[in-house]
XYZ file of C-alpha atoms in Angstrom:
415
model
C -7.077 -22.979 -5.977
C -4.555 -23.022 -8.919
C -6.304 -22.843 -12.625
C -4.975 -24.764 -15.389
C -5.699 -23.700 -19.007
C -8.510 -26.083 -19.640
C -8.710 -25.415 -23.098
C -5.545 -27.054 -23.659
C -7.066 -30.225 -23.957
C -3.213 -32.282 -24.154
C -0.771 -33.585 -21.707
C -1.763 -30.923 -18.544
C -5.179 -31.635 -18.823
C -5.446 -35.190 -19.602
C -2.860 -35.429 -16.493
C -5.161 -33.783 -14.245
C -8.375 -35.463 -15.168
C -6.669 -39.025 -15.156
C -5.081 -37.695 -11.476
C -9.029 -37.008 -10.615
C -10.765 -40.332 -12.028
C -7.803 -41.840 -9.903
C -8.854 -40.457 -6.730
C -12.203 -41.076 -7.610
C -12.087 -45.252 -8.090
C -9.583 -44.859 -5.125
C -11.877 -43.339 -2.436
C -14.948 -45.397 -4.015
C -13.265 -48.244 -3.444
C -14.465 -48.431 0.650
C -17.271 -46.887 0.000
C -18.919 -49.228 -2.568
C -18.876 -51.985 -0.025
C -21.053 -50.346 2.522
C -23.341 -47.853 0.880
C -22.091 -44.416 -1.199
C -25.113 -42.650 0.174
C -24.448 -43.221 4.134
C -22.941 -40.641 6.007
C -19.331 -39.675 6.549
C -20.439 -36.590 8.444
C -23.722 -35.385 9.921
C -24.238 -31.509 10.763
C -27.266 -31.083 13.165
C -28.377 -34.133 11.873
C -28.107 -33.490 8.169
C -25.937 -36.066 6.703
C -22.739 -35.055 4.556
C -22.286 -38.607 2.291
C -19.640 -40.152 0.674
C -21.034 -40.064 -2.942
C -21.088 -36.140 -1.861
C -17.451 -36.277 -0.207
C -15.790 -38.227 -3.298
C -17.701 -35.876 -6.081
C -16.012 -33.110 -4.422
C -12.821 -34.724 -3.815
C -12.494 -35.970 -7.602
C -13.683 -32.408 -8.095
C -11.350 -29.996 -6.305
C -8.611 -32.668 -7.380
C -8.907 -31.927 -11.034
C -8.601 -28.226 -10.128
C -5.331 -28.704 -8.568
C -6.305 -27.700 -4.772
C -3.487 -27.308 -2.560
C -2.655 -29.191 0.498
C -5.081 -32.134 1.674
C -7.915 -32.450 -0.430
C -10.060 -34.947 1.894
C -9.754 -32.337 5.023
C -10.351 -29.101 2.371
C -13.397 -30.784 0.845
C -14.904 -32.194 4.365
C -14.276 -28.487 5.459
C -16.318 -27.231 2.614
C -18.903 -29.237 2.600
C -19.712 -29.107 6.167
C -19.384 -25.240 6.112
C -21.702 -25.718 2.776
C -24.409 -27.905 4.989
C -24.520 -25.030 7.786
C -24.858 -22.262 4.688
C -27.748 -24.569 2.772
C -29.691 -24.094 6.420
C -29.074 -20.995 7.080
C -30.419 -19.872 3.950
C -33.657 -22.323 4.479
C -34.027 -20.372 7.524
C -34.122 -17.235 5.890
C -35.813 -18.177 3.434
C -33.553 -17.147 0.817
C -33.038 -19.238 -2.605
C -30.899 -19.064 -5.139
C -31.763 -17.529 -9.078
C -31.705 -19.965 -11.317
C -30.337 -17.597 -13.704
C -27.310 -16.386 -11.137
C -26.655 -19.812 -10.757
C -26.228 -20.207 -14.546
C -24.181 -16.954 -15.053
C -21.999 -18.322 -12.181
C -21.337 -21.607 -13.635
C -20.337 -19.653 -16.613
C -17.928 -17.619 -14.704
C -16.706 -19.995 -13.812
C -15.838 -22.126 -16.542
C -14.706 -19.064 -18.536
C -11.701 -19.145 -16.620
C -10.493 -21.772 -18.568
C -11.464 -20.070 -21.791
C -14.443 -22.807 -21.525
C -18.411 -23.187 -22.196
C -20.805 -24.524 -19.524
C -20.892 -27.330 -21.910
C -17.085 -27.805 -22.697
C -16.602 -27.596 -18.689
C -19.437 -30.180 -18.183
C -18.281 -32.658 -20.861
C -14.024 -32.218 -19.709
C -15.233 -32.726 -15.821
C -17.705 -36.059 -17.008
C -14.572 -37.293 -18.546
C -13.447 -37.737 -14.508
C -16.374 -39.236 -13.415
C -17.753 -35.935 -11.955
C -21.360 -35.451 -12.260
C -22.715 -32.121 -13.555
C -24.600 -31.513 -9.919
C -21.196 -31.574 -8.140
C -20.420 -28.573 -9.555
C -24.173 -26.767 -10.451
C -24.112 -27.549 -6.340
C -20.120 -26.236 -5.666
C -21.113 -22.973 -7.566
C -24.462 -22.715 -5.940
C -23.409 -22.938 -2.565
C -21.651 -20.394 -2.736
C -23.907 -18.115 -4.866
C -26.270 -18.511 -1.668
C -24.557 -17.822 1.245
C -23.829 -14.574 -1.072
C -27.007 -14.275 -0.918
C -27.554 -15.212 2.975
C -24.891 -12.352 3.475
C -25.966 -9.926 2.012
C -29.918 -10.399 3.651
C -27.962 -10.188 6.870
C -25.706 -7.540 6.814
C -26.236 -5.245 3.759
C -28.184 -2.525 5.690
C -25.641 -2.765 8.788
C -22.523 -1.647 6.344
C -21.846 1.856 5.679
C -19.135 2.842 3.459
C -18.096 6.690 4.193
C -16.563 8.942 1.462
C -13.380 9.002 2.913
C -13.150 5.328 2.981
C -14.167 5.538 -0.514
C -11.428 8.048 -1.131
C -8.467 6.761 -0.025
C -9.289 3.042 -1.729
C -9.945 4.785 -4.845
C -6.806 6.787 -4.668
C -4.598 3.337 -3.864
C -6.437 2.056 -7.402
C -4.476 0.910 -9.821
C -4.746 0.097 -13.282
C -3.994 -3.847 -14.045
C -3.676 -5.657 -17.817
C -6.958 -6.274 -19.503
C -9.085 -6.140 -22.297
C -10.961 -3.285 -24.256
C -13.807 -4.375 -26.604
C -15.313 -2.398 -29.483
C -18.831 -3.467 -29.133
C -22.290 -3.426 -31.331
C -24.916 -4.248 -28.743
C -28.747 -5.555 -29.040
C -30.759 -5.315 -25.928
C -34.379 -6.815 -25.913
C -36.758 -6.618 -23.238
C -37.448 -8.773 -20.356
C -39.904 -6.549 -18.200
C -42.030 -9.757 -17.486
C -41.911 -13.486 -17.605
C -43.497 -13.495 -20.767
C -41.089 -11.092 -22.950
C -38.435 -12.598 -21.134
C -39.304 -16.240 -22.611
C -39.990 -14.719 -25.889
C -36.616 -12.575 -25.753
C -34.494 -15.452 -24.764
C -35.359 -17.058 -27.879
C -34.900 -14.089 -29.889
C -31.755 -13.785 -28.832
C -30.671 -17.265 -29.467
C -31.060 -16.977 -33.332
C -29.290 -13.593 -33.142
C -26.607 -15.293 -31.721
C -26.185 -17.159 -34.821
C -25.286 -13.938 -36.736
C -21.814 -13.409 -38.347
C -21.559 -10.767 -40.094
C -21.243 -7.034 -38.250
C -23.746 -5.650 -41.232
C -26.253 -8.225 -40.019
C -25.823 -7.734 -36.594
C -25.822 -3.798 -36.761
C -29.422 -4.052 -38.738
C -30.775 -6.494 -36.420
C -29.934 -3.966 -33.779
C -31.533 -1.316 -35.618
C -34.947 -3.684 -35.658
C -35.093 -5.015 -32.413
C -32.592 -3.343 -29.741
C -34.532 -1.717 -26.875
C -31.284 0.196 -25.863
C -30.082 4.101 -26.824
C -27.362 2.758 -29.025
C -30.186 1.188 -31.527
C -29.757 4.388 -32.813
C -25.953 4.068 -33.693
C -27.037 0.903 -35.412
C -26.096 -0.547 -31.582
C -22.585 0.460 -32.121
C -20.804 1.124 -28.623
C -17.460 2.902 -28.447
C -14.636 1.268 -26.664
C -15.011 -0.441 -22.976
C -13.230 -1.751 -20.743
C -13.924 -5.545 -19.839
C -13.899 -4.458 -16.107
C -16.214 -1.960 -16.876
C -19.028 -4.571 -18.075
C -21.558 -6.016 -15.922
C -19.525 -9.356 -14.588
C -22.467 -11.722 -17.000
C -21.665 -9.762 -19.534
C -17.675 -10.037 -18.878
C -18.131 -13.881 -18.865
C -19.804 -13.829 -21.827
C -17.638 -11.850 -24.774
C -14.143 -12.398 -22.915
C -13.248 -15.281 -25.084
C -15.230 -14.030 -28.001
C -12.703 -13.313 -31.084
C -12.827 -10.176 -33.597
C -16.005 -10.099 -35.891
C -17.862 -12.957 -33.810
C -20.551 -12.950 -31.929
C -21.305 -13.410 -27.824
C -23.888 -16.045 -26.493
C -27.122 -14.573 -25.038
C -27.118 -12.956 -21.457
C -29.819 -12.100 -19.062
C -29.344 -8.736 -17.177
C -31.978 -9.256 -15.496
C -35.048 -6.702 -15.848
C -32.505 -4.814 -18.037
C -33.248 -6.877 -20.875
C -31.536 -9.842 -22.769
C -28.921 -9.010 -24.702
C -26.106 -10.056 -27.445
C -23.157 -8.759 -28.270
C -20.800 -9.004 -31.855
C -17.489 -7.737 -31.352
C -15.974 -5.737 -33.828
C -12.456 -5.626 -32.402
C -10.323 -5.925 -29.084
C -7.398 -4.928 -27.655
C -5.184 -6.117 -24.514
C -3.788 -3.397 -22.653
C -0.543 -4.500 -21.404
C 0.955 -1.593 -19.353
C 0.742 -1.223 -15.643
C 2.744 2.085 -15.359
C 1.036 3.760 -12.747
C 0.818 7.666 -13.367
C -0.628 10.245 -10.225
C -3.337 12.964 -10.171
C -2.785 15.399 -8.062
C -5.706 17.806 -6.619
C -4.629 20.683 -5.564
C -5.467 24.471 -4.315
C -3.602 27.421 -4.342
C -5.013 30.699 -2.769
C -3.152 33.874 -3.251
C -2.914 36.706 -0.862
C -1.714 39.930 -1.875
C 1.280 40.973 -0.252
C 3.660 38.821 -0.308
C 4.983 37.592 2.732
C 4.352 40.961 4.501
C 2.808 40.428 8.589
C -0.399 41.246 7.375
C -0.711 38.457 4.613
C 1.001 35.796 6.554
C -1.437 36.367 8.907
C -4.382 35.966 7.091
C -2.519 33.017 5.663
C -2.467 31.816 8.948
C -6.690 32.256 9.868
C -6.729 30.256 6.663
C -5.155 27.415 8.265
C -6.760 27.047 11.345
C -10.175 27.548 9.259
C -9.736 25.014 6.442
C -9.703 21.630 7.451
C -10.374 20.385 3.400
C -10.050 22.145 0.262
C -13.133 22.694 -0.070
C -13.337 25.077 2.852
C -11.676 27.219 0.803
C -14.465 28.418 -1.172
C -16.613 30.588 1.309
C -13.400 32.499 2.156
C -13.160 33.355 -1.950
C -16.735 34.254 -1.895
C -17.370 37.547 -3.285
C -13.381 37.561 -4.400
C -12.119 37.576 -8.184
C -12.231 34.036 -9.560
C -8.849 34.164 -10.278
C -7.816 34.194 -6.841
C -8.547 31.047 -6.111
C -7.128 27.899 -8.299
C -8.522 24.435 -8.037
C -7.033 21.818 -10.594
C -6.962 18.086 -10.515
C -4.014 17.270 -12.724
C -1.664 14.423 -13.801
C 1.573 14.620 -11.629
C 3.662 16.051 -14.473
C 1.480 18.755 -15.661
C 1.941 20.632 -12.132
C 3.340 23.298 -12.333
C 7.630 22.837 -11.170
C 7.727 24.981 -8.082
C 3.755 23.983 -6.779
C 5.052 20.035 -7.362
C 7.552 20.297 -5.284
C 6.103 21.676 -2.425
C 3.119 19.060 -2.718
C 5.248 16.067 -3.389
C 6.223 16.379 0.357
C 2.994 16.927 1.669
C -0.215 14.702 2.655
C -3.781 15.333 1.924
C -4.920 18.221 3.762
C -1.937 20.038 4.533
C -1.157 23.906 3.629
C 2.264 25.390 2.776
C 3.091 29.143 2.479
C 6.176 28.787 1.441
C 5.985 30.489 -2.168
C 5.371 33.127 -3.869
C 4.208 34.267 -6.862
C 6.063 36.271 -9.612
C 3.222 39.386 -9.065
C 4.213 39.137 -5.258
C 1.380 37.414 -4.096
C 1.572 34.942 -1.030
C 0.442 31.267 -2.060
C -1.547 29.716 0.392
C -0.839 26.050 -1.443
C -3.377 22.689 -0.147
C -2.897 19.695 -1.009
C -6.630 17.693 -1.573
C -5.897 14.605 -2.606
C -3.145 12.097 -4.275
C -3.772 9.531 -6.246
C -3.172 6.973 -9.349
C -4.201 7.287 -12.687
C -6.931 5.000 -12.256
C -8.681 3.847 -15.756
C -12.263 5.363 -16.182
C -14.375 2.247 -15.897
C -12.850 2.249 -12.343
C -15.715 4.207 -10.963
C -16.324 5.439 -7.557
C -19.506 3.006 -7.381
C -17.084 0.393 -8.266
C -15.073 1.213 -5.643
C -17.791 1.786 -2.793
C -19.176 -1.664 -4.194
C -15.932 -3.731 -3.960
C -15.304 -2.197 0.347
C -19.337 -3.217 0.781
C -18.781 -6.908 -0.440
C -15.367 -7.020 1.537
C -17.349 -5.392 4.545
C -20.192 -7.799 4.112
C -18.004 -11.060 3.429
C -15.890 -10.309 6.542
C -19.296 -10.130 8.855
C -19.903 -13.521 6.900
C -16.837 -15.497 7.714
C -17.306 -14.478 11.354
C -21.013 -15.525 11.225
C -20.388 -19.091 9.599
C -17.567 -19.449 12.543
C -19.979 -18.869 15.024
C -22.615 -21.157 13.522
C -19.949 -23.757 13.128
C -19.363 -22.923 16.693
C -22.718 -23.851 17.695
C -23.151 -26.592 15.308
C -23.097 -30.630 16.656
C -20.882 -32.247 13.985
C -20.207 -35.794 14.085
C -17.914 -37.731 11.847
C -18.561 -41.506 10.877
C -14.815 -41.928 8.362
């Protein structure tokens, strides 16, 4: 789906929404005369209506969905009935409160409120449960996946590995953050917390905020008047992205529930976009030296080496017991290799050995490459990483499940 800069509340967006209340009289127009609530579609007997099908239509229309928007949103919404039972099977239901943080995902994409989104979308006729339902769908076949498949994906370190080293670093945000975290251990703090946090959000001054932190912060940073250093917006729990990305210098965030981490509010002291996407490499490399030179005796050792070592670390029981200094393991940026070991790794992969140099004492370099990759921002983490295969894992398994229930499913169609 294309994303229009809902803010802009002028010509693009007053296009759009007048495009959307169009479609909206249009496709009410045979549907008035018989009944809004009778069914275009039924799914195993649960009925798909047209009040439902011309919501969604007026809906996705304002959002500037490609192609046909009748057969997209009958798709969805049948896919959406077969979901809905699935999870009633299961017994899984949504949070309220991931429902809430996903309509504000949401919304932020267009640098809007729940509110703002809610009020723009009205404007086309489009009632606030078309989309609390469009984002809760979704949020619970999430849910439905995850119940079925989560313990049946296994994401290896290697996998892990070679995504992490294809990272790369994309234009974002940093935020300099002061942070107050109150508690939310049970349903009781959490009501009284919410609240809390509400008239916090109403502070705007950084003095104000930092003392408030000082008071009533539960987290470590209380103690650094709830000053954080810089972070990167990826980096931040995705409620907590939606919450300051549109926030400007010296204001403050709404509240946000992070679950039984606490509720917490955030004033932003200052932010930065980071515009580059130069990629730079870290190389991981070994080099174990022989004495010797490239004498019989040390190329032959060389050679044990390499049918021995299959990774670089299997290089450290042969330097057992050796001096420290024969053995060198470094995990560099690209240009701080040394010349003559960079170009001897630059044509090698992961895992491979070269004895090709020397060193100026006369030593025999026994030089293994461990790993390539880019320069990968720190809030990139492994866990990130190992997270982001799982869900694509998990949502794969997903897409084939919902074709097989569609599969099996007896779907009529009435329009």
């Amino acid at each position: 789906m294309a994303w229009t800069q809902l803010t802009k509340l002028g010509r693009g967006v007053g296009h759009s929404i007048a495009v959307a209340t169009l479609a909206l009289g249009a496709s009410l127009a045979p549907a008035t005369a018989q009944n809004l609530f009778e069914p275009v579609a039924k799914v195993n007997n649960e009925a798909v209506t047209a009040y439902e099908r011309n919501q969604r239509m007026a809906f996705m229309t304002l959002l500037r969905a490609p192609g046909d928007v009748r057969e997209l949103v009958m798709d969805q919404l049948i896919n959406e009935k077969l979901q809905l039972a699935e999870a009633e099977r299961l017994g899984v239901e949504p949070d309220p409160e991931a429902v809430r943080q996903g309509m504000e995902e949401f919304a932020s994409r267009g640098n809007l409120s729940v509110e703002q989104f809610l009020e723009m979308i009205g404007q086309a006729g489009i009632a606030a449960e078309t989309f609390r339902d469009f984002v809760t769908a979704g949020i619970t076949w999430r849910e439905v996946a995850r119940e079925l498949f989560l313990e049946k994906v296994t994401i290896t370190e290697s996998e892990i590995d070679r995504a992490y080293a294809e990272a790369e670093p994309t234009p974002g945000q940093k935020f300099l953050l002061t942070e107050i975290v109150l508690p939310a251990s049970s349903a009781a703090s959490l009501k009284a917390s919410r609240m809390r946090a509400e008239r916090l959000a109403q502070i705007q001054t950084a003095d104000e905020f930092s003392d408030a932190a000082k008071r009533f912060s539960i987290a470590p940073t209380r103690l650094n008047n709830g000053e954080r250093d810089w972070v990167d917006l990826q980096a931040l729990p995705a409620p907590v992205q939606a919450a300051i990305r549109n926030v400007g210098e010296g204001a403050t965030s709404r509240p946000v529930v992070l679950g039984e981490d606490g509720v917490a509010v955030y004033f932003v002291r200052d932010r930065e976009t980071v515009r580059t996407t130069n990629v730079g490499t870290v190389i991981d490399y070994a080099a174990f030296f022989i004495p010797g030179g490239r004498s019989q005796a040390a190329l032959a050792e060389a050679a044990e080496i390499r049918a021995e070592v299959q990774v670089c670390d299997d290089l450290y029981p042969i330097a057992r017991g050796l001096p420290t200094e024969q053995l060198v393991r470094e995990e560099i940026p690209s240009g701080a290799v040394p010349a003559n070991y960079k170009a001897e790794l630059d044509n090698m992969d992961p895992g491979e050995i070269s004895t090709n140099l020397t060193t100026s004492s006369g030593s025999l370099v026994v030089l293994m490459l461990c790993n390539r990759r880019n320069d990968v921002p720190d809030s990139v983490s492994r866990t990130q990483v190992a997270e982001s295969l799982r869900n694509q894992r998990i949502g794969a398994l997903a897409n084939d499940y919902l074709a097989e229930l569609r599969a099996n499913a007896v779907i009529e169609y009435y329009d």
